[in-house]
Short mmCIF file of C-alpha atoms in Angstrom, two decimals:
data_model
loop_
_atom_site.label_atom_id
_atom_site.label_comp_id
_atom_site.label_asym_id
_atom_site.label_seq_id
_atom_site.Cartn_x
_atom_site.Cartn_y
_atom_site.Cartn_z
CA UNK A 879 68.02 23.59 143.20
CA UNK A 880 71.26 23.58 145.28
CA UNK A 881 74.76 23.56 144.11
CA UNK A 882 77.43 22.16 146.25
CA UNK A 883 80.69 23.03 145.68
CA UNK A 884 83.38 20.90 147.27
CA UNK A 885 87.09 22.79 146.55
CA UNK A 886 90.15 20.63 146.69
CA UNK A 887 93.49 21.16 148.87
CA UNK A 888 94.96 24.35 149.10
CA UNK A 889 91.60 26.20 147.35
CA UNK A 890 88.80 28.01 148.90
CA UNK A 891 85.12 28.99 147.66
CA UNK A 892 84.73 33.06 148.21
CA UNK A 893 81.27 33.70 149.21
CA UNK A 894 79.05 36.03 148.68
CA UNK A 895 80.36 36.56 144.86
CA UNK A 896 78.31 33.94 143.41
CA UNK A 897 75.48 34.56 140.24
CA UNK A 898 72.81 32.27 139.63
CA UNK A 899 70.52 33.00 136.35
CA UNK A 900 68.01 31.06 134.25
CA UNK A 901 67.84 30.85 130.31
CA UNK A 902 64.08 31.10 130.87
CA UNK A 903 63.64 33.70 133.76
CA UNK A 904 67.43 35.48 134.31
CA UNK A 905 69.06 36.19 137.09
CA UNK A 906 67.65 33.55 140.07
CA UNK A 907 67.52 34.81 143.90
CA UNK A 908 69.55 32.79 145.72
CA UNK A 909 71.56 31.85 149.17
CA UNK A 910 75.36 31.27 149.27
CA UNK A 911 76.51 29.14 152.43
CA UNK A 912 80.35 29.69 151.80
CA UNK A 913 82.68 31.14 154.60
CA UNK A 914 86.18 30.78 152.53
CA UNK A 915 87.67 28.53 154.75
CA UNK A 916 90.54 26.55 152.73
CA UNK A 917 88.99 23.37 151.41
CA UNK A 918 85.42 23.94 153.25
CA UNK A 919 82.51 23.06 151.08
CA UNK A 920 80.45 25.43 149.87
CA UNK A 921 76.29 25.56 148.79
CA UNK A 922 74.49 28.25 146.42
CA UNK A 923 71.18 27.59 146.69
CA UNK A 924 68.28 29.19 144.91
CA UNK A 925 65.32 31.00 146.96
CA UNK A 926 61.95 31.41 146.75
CA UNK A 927 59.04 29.63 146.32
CA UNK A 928 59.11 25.72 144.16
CA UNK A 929 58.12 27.68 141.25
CA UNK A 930 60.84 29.89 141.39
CA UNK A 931 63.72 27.09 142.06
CA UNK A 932 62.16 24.24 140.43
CA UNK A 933 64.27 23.23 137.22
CA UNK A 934 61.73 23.51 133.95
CA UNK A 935 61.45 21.29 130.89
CA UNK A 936 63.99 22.98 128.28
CA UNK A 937 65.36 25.26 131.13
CA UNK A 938 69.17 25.37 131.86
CA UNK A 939 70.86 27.59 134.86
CA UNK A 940 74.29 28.96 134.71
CA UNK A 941 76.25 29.28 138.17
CA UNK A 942 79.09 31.45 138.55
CA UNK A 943 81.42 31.89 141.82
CA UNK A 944 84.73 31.86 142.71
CA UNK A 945 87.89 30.12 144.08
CA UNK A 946 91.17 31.43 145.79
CA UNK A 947 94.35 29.98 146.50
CA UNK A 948 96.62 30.42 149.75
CA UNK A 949 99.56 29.55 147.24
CA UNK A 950 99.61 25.38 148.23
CA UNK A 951 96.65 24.48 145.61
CA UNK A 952 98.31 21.90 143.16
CA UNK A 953 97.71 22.53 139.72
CA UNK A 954 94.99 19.72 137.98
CA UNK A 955 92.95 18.94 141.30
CA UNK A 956 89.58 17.80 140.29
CA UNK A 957 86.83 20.79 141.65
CA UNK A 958 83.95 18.13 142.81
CA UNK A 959 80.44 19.81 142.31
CA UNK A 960 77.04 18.68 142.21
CA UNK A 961 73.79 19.18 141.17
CA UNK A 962 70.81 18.75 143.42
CA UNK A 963 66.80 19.08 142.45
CA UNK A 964 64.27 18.87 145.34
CA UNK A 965 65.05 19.25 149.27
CA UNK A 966 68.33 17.93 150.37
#
């Protein structure tokens, strides 16, 4: 499972401060390919082997990371993020 994490105008994704857990397993290893560049996408991706990042019946995963601002962000931007099962 991958999250990517496309921030709008003006934001940017600060890696290395995201959390990735399971309501089955808890916290999930995982990768984080963001380099806070304003506006540069961003991936979290979970680690291990298919067992371990494979999404279960009934499971649901929680991601958590953050954004900054350099001050020109406009207020109400849509934050475009997706979802993605299996190998990009």
């Amino acid at each position: 499972v991958s999250l990517r994490i496309a921030p709008g105008l003006g934001f940017s994704y600060l890696g290395g401060r995201a959390t990735a857990a399971s309501s089955l397993s808890g916290t999930l290893a995982h990768s984080d390919s963001g380099n806070g560049a304003p506006g540069a996408s961003a991936a979290i991706t979970l680690t291990g082997d298919l067992t371990a990042t494979a999404l279960k019946p009934g499971e649901s995963m929680t991601f958590t990371f953050r954004l900054a601002t350099d001050g020109d962000a406009v207020s109400g931007q849509m934050l475009t993020v997706d979802l993605q099962s299996g190998t990009p």
